[in-house]
Short mmCIF file of C-alpha atoms and ligand atoms in Angstrom, two decimals:
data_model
loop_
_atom_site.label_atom_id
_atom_site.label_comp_id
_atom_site.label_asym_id
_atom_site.label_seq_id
_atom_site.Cartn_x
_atom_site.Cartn_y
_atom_site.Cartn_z
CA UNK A 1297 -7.29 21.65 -2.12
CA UNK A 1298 -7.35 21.73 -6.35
CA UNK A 1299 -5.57 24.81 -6.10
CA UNK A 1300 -2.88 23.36 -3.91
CA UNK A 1301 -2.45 20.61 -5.71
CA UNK A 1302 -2.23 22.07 -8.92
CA UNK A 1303 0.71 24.59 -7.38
CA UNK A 1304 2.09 21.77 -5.80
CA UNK A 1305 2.07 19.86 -9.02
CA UNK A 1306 3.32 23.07 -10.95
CA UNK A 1307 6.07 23.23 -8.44
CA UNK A 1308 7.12 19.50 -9.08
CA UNK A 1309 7.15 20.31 -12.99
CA UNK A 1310 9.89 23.37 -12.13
CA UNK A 1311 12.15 21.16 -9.80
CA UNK A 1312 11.76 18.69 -12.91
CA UNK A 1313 12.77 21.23 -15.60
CA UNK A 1314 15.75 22.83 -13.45
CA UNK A 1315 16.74 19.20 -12.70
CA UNK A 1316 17.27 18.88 -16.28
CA UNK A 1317 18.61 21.99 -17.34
CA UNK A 1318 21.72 21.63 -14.77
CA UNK A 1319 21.67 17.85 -16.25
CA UNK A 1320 20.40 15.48 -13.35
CA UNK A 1321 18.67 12.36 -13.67
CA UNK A 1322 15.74 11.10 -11.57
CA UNK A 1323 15.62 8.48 -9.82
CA UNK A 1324 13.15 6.49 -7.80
CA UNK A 1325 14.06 5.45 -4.30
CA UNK A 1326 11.46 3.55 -1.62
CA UNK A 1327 9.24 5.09 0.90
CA UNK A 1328 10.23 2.47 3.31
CA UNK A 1329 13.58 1.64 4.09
CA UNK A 1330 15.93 -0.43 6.75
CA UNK A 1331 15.75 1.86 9.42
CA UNK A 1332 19.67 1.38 9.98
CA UNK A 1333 20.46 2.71 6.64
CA UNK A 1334 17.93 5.84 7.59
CA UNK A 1335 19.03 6.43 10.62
CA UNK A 1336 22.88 6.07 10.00
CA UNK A 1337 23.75 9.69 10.15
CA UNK A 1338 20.88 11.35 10.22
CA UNK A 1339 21.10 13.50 13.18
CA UNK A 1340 19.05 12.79 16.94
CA UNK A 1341 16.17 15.31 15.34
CA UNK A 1342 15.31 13.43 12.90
CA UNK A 1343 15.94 10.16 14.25
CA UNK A 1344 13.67 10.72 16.85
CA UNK A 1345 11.01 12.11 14.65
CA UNK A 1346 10.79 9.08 12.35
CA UNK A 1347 8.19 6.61 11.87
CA UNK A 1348 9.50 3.00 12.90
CA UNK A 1349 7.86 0.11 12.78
CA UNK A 1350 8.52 -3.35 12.51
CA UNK A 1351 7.40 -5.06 9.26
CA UNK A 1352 5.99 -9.04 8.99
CA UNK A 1353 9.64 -10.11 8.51
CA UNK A 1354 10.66 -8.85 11.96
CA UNK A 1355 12.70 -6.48 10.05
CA UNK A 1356 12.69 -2.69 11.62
CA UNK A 1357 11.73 -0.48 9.22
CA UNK A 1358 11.02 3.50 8.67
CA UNK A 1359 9.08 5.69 6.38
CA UNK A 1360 11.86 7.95 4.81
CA UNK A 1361 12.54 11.39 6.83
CA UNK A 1362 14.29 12.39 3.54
CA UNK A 1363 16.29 11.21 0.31
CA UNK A 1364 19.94 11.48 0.85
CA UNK A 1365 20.63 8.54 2.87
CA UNK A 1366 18.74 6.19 -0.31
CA UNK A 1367 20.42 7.82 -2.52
CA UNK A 1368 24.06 7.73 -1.21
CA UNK A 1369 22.97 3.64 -0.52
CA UNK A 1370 22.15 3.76 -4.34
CA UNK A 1371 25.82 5.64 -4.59
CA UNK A 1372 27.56 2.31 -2.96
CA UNK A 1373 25.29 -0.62 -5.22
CA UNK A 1374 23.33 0.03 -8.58
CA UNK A 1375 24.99 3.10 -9.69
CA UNK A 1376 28.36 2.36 -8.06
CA UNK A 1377 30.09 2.16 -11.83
CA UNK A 1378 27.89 5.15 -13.17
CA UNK A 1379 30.74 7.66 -14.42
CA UNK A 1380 31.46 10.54 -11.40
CA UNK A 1381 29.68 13.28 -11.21
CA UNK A 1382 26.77 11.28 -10.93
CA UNK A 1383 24.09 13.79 -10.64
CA UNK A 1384 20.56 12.68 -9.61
CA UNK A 1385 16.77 14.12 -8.85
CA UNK A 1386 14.56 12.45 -6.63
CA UNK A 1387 10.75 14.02 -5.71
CA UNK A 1388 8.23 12.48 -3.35
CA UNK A 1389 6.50 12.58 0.30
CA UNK A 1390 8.75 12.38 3.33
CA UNK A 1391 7.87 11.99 6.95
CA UNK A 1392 8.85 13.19 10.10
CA UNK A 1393 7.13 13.54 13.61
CA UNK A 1394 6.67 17.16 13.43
CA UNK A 1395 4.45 19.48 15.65
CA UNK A 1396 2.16 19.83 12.37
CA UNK A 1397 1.78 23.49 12.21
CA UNK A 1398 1.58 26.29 9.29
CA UNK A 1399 4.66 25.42 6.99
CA UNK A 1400 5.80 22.04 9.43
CA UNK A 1401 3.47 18.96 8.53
CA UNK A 1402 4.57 15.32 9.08
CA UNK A 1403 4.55 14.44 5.66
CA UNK A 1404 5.36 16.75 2.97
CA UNK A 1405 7.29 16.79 -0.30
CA UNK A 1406 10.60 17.45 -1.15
CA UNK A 1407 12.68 17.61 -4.45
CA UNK A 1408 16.34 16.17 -3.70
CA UNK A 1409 19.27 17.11 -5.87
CA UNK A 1410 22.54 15.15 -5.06
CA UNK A 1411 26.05 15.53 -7.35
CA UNK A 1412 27.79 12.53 -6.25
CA UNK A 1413 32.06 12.12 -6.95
CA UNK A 1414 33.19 16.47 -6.68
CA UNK A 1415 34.98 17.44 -3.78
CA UNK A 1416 35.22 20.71 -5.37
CA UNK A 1417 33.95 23.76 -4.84
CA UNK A 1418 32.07 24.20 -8.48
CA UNK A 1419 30.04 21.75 -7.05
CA UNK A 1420 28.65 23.29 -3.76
CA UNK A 1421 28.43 26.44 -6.10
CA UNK A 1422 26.57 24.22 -8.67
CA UNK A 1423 23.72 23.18 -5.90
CA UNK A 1424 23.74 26.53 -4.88
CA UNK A 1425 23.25 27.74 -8.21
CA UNK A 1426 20.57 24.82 -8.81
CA UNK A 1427 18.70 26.24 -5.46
CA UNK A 1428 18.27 29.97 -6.88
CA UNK A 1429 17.15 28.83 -10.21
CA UNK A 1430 14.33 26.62 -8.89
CA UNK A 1431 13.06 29.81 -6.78
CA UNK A 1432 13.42 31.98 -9.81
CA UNK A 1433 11.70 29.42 -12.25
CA UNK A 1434 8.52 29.17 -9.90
CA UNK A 1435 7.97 32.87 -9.69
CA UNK A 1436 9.58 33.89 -6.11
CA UNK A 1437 10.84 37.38 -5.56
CA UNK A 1438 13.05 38.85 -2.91
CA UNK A 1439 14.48 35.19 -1.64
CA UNK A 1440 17.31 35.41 0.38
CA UNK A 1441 20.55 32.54 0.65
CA UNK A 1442 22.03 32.18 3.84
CA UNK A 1443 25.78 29.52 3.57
CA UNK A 1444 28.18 28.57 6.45
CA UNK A 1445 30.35 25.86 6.50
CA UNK A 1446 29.91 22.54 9.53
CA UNK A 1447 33.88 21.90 9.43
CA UNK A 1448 34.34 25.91 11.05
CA UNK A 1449 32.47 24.95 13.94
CA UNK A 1450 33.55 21.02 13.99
CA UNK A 1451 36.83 21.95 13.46
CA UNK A 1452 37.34 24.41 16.58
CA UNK A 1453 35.10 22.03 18.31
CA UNK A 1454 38.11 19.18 18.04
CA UNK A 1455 40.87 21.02 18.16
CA UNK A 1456 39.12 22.04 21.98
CA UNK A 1457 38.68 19.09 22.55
CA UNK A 1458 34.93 18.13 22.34
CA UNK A 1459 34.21 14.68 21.34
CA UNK A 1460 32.02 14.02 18.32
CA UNK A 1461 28.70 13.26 19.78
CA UNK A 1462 28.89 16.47 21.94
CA UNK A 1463 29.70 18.24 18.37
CA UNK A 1464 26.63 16.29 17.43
CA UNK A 1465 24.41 17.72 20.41
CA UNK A 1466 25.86 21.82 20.03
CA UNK A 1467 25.53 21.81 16.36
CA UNK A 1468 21.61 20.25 16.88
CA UNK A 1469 20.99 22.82 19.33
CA UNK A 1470 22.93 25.74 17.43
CA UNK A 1471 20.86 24.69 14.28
CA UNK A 1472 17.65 25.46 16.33
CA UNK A 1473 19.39 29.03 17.92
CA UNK A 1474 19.10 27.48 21.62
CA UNK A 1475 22.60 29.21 21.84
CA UNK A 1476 23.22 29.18 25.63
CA UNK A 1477 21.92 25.65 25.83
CA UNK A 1478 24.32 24.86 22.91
CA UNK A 1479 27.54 26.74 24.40
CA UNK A 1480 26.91 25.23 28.26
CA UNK A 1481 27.37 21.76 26.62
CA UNK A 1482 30.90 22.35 26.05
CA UNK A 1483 33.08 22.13 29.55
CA UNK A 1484 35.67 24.70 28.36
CA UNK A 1485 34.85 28.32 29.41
CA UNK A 1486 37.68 29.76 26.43
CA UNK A 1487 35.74 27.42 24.09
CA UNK A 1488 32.70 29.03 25.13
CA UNK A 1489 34.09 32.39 24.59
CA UNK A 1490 34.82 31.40 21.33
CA UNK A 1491 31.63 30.30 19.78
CA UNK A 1492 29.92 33.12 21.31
CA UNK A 1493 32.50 35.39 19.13
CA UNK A 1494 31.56 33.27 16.07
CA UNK A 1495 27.89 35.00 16.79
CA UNK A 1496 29.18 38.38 16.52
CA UNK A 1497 30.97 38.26 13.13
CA UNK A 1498 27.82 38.08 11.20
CA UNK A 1499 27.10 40.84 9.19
CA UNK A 1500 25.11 42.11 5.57
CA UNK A 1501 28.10 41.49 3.76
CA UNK A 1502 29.41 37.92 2.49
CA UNK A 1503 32.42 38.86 1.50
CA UNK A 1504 33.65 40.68 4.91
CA UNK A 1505 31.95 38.17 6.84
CA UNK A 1506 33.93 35.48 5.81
CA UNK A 1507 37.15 37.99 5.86
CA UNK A 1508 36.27 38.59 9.69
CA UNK A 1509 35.79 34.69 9.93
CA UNK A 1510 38.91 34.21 8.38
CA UNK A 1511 40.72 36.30 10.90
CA UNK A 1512 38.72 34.72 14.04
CA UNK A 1513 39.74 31.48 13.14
CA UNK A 1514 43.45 31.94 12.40
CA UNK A 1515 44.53 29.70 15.48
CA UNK A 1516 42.14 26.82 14.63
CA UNK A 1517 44.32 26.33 11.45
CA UNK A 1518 41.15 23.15 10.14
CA UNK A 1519 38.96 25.77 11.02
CA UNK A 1520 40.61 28.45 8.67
CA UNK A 1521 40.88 25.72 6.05
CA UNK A 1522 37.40 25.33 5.45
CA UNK A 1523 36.24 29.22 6.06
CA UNK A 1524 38.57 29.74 3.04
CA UNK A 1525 36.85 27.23 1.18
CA UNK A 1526 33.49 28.84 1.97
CA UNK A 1527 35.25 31.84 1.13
CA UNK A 1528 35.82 30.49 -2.76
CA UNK A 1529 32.14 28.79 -2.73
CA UNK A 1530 30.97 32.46 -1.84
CA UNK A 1531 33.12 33.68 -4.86
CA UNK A 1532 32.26 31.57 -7.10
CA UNK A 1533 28.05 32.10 -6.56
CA UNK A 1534 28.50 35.70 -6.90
CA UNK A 1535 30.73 35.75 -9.95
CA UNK A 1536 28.09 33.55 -11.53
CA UNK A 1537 25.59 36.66 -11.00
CA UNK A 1538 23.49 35.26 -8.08
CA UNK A 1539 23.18 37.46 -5.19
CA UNK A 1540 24.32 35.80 -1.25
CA UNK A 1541 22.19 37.16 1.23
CA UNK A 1542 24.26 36.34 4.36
CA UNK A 1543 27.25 34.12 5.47
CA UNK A 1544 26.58 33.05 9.04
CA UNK A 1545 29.65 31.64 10.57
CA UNK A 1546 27.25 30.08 13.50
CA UNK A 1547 25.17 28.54 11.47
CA UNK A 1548 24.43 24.83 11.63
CA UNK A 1549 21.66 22.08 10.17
CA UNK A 1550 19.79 19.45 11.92
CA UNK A 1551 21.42 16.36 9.99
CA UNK A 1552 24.75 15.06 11.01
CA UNK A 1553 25.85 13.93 8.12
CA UNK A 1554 26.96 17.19 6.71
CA UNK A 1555 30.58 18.23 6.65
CA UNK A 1556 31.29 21.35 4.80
CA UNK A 1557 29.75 24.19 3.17
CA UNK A 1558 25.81 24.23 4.27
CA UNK A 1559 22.49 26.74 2.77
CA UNK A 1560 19.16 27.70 3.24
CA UNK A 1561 17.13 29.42 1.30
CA UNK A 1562 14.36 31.83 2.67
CA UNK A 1563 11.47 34.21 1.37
CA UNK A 1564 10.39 37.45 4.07
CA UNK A 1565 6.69 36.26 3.90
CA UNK A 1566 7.72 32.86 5.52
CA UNK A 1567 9.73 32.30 8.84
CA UNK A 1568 11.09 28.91 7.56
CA UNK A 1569 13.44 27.62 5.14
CA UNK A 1570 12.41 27.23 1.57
CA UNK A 1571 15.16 24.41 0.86
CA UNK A 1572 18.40 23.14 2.20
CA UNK A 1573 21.81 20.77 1.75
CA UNK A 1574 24.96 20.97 1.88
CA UNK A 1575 28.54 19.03 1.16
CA UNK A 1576 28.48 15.26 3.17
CA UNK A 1577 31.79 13.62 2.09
CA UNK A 1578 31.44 10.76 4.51
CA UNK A 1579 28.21 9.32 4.10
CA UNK A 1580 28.66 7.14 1.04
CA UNK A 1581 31.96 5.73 3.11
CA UNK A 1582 29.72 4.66 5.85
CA UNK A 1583 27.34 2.67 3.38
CA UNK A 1584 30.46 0.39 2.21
CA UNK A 1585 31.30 2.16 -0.88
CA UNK A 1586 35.14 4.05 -1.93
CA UNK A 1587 35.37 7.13 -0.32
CA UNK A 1588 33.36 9.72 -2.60
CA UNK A 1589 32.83 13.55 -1.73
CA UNK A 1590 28.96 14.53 -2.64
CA UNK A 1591 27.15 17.41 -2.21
CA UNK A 1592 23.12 18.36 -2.44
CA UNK A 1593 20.09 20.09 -1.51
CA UNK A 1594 16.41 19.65 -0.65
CA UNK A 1595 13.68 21.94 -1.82
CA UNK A 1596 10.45 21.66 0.40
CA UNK A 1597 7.92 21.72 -1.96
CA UNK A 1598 4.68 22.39 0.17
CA UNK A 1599 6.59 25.44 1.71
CA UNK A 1600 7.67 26.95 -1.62
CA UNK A 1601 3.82 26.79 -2.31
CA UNK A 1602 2.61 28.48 0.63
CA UNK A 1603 5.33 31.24 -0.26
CA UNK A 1604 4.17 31.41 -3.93
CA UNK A 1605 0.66 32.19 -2.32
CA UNK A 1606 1.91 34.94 -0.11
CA UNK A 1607 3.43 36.56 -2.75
CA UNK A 1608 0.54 36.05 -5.71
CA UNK A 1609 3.12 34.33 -7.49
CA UNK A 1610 0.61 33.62 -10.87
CA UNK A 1611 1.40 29.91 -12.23
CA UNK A 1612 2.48 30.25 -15.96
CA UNK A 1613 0.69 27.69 -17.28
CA UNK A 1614 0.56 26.38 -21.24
CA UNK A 1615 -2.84 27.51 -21.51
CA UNK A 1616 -4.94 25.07 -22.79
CA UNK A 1617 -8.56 25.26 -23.52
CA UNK A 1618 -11.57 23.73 -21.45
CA UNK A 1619 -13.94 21.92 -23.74
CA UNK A 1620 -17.42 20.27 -22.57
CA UNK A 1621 -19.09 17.32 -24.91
CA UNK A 1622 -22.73 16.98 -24.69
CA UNK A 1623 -24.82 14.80 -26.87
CA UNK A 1624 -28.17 16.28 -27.71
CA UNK A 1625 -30.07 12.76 -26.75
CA UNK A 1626 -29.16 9.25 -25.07
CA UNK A 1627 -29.10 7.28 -28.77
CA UNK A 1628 -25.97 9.49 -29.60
CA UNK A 1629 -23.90 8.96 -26.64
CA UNK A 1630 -21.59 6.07 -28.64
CA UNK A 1631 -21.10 8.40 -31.05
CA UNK A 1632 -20.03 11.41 -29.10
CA UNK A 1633 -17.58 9.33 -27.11
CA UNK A 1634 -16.05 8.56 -30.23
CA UNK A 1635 -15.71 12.59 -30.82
CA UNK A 1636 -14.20 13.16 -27.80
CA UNK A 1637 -11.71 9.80 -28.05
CA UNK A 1638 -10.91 11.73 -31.41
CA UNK A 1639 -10.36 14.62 -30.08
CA UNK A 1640 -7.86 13.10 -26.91
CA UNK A 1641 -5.64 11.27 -29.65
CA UNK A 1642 -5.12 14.36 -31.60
CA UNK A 1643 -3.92 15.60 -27.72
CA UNK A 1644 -6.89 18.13 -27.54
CA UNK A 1645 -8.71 17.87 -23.79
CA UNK A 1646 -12.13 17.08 -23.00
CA UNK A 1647 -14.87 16.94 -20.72
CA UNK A 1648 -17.81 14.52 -21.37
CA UNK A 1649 -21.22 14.93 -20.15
CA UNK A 1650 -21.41 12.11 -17.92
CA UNK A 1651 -24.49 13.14 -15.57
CA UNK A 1652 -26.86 12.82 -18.35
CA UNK A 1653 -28.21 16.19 -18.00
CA UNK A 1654 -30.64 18.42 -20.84
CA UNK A 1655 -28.34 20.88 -22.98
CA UNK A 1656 -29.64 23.62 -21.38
CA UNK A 1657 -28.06 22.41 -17.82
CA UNK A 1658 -25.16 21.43 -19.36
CA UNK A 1659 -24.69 24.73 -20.95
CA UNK A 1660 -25.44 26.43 -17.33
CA UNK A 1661 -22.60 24.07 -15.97
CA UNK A 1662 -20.14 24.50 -18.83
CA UNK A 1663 -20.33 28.20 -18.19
CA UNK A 1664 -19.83 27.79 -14.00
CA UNK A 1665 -17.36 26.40 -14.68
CA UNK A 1666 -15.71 28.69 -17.29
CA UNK A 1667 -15.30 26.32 -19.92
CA UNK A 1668 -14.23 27.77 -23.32
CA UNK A 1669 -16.57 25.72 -25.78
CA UNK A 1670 -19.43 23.50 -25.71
CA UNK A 1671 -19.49 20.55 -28.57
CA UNK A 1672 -22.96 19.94 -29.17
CA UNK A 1673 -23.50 16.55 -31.03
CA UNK A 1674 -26.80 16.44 -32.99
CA UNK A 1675 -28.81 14.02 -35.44
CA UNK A 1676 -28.53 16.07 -38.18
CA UNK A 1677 -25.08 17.58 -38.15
CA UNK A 1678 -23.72 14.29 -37.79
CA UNK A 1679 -25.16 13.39 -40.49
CA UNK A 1680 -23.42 15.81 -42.19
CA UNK A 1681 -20.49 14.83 -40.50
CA UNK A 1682 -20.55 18.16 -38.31
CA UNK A 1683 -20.96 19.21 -35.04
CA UNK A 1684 -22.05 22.38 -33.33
CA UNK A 1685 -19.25 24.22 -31.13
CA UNK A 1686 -20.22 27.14 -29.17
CA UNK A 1687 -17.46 29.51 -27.90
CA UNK A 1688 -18.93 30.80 -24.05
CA UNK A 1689 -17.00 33.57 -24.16
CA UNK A 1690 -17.88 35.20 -27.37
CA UNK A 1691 -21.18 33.59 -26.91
CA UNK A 1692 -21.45 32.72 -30.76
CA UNK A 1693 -22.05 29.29 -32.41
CA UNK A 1694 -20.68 27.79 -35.53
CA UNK A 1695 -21.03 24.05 -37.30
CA UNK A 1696 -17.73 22.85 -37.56
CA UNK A 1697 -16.46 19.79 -39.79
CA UNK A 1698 -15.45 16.96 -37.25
CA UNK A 1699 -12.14 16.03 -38.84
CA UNK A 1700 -10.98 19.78 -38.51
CA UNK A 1701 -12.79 19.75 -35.04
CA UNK A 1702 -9.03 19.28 -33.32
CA UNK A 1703 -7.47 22.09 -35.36
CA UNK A 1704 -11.11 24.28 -34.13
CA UNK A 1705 -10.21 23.90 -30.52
CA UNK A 1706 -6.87 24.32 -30.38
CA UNK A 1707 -7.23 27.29 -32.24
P1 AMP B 1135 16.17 18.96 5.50
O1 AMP B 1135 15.98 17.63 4.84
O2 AMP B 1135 15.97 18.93 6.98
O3 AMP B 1135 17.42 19.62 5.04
O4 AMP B 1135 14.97 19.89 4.99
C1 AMP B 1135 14.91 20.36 3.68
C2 AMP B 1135 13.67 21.19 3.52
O5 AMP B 1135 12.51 20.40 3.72
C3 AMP B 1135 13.51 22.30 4.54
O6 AMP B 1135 14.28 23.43 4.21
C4 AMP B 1135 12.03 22.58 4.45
O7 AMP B 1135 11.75 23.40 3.33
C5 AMP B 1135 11.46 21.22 4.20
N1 AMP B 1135 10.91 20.67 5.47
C6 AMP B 1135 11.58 20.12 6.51
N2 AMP B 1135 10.73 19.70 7.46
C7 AMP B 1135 9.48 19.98 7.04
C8 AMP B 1135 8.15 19.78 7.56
N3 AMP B 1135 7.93 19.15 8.71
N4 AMP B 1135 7.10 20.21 6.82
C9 AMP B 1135 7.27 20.82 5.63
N5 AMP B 1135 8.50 21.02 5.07
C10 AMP B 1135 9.59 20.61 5.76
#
């Protein structure tokens, strides 16, 4: 449990630092929210796997299954007038009726990045880009990215003829690779046919992938439009130096809103996605505001620790030293605590002994629990304005002046 939450907290530090090294600003959204505005577009999945209830204003209400919908809300009212690209951060707990499982809990953390105003593709790339640096900052090796783009398969889906909330139902069911399920909900046998190609034209490359895709879809002309504009997302990651693992022309995510270039983002020790997003140019229409392309990702945080486990990932932490305060009897307590208050202003950490225990315990217990130094407070050296500080690895002692105590410790 410590350990977890110290990766998990390690983790949040990362998303922080990447956040502000690609220049995004957090932001603070509820856990509970309208459930209309939650539910809006995201997808029959998730809708169905949220956690509704009715508050004591009659209002009906939902935990959040994730952050895009408050933040594209956000998008429409308080930062309506912030200059475009508005670029944001948002980390916290989410919830969604899962089958709780290794990897799948029903609530878990995520760390949201959304660029708000670009319809461009330096902006998918951006995310993208965001996405591998967040994996490389926390240690991960051999991650793989795996893009596709909704309008392909929307696109081909309309010009056939499918309504949208059929589109809806194959992409949910594509998204989950229940392929014959997904392919028998379209009526139209050529239609069929030509999904099922869409399967075949994955391969190891990106760049022939999406030449292949380009090909396929030459008589969907919508459809070509936006595999060419996966095609210059694609060109624009790898130019930049960061490896694609796959383009998947069949590939599809659970939310609905989404409506052009998609990711995921995978490690080989773990069967599920690290992180996720993709472009939704409609959503912040639907909330009431102008019509304003966006584009964004979400990291899941508890999975990127369990794959930072697998792979021994070692946190690379600011050391900083473990120090134990013990006075040597009751009368000095007031004075100690003034030592160690000292000692927190001047940013230098410490442990008090608060059990009350005989030096010699606390010494056993200082070394269990791998302390680097004991600081023994006793009559006479504080008298002298001293105290004793004994260094449990080299196992030595020395009197040390209390107003260089700080500089002593930190070393
Ligand atoms: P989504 O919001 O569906 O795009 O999911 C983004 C990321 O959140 C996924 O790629 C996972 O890493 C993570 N995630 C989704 N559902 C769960 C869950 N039930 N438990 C843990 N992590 C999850």
């Amino acid at each position: 449990m410590l350990e977890e939450a110290e990766r998990l907290n390690y983790i949040i530090g990362k998303a922080k630092e990447t956040a502000t090294l690609f220049g995004y600003k957090e932001v603070i959204t509820p856990v509970v929210e309208p459930l209309e505005l939650l539910a809006a577009k995201a997808g029959e999945e998730i809708r169905q796997r949220m956690f509704i209830f009715e508050d004591m204003g009659g209002r009906r209400v939902a935990l959040r299954p994730e952050f895009t919908a408050s933040i594209a809300r956000l998008a429409t009212t308080v930062l309506r007038n912030e200059p475009k690209p508005l670029r944001t951060l948002s980390v916290g707990s989410v919830y969604r009726y899962d089958e709780p499982q290794k990897g799948r809990y029903r609530e878990f953390w995520q760390a949201d990045f959304e660029v708000i105003g670009s319809s461009k593709p330096e902006a998918d790339a951006e995310v993208i880009l965001l996405a591998n640096n967040l994996l490389k900052s926390v240690g991960l090796k051999g991650y793989a990215l795996k893009l596709g783009h909704v309008g392909v398969l929307r696109n081909l889906l309309t010009q056939e003829g499918v309504d949208e909330k059929t589109q809806n139902a194959v992409l949910q069911r594509m998204d989950k690779k229940e392929y014959d399920v997904a392919f028998a909900l379209v009526a139209s046998e050529k239609c069929q046919t030509v999904l099922r190609g869409l399967l075949e034209l994955k391969g190891n490359n990106a760049f022939e992938t999406i030449q292949n895709l380009c090909c396929y879809v030459k008589p969907y002309p919508k459809a070509l439009e936006a595999a060419e504009y996966l095609a210059s997302v694609v060109k624009l990651v790898v130019e930049s130096g960061c490896p694609i693992e796959s383009v998947d022309p069949a590939f599809a995510r659970g939310l609905e809103y989404y409506t052009g270039v998609i990711f995921e983002m995978y490690v080989p020790e773990l069967g599920l996605a690290l992180g996720g997003g993709g472009r939704y140019d409609k959503l912040i229409e639907l909330f009431g505001g102008e019509p304003t392309p966006a584009t964004g990702m979400a990291a899941g945080l508890d999975r990127i620790v369990i794959a930072t486990e697998a792979q021994e990932t070692k946190l690379q932490k600011q050391a900083s030293k473990r120090t134990a305060l013990v006075p040597i009897k009751e009368e000095l307590r007031g004075e100690a605590l003034k030592i160690a208050q000292m000692l927190r202003d001047a940013g230098v950490p410490v442990e008090f002994e608060v059990m009350g225990r005989k030096m010699a315990k606390a010494l056993e217990d200082a070394d269990k629990r791998k302390m680097d130094y004991v600081i023994i407070v006793g009559e006479r050296e504080l008298r002298e304005g001293k105290v004793v500080v004994k260094d449990l690895a080299k196992r030595t002692q020395v009197e040390v002046e209390i107003l260089g105590l700080a500089e002593k410790i930190r070393g």
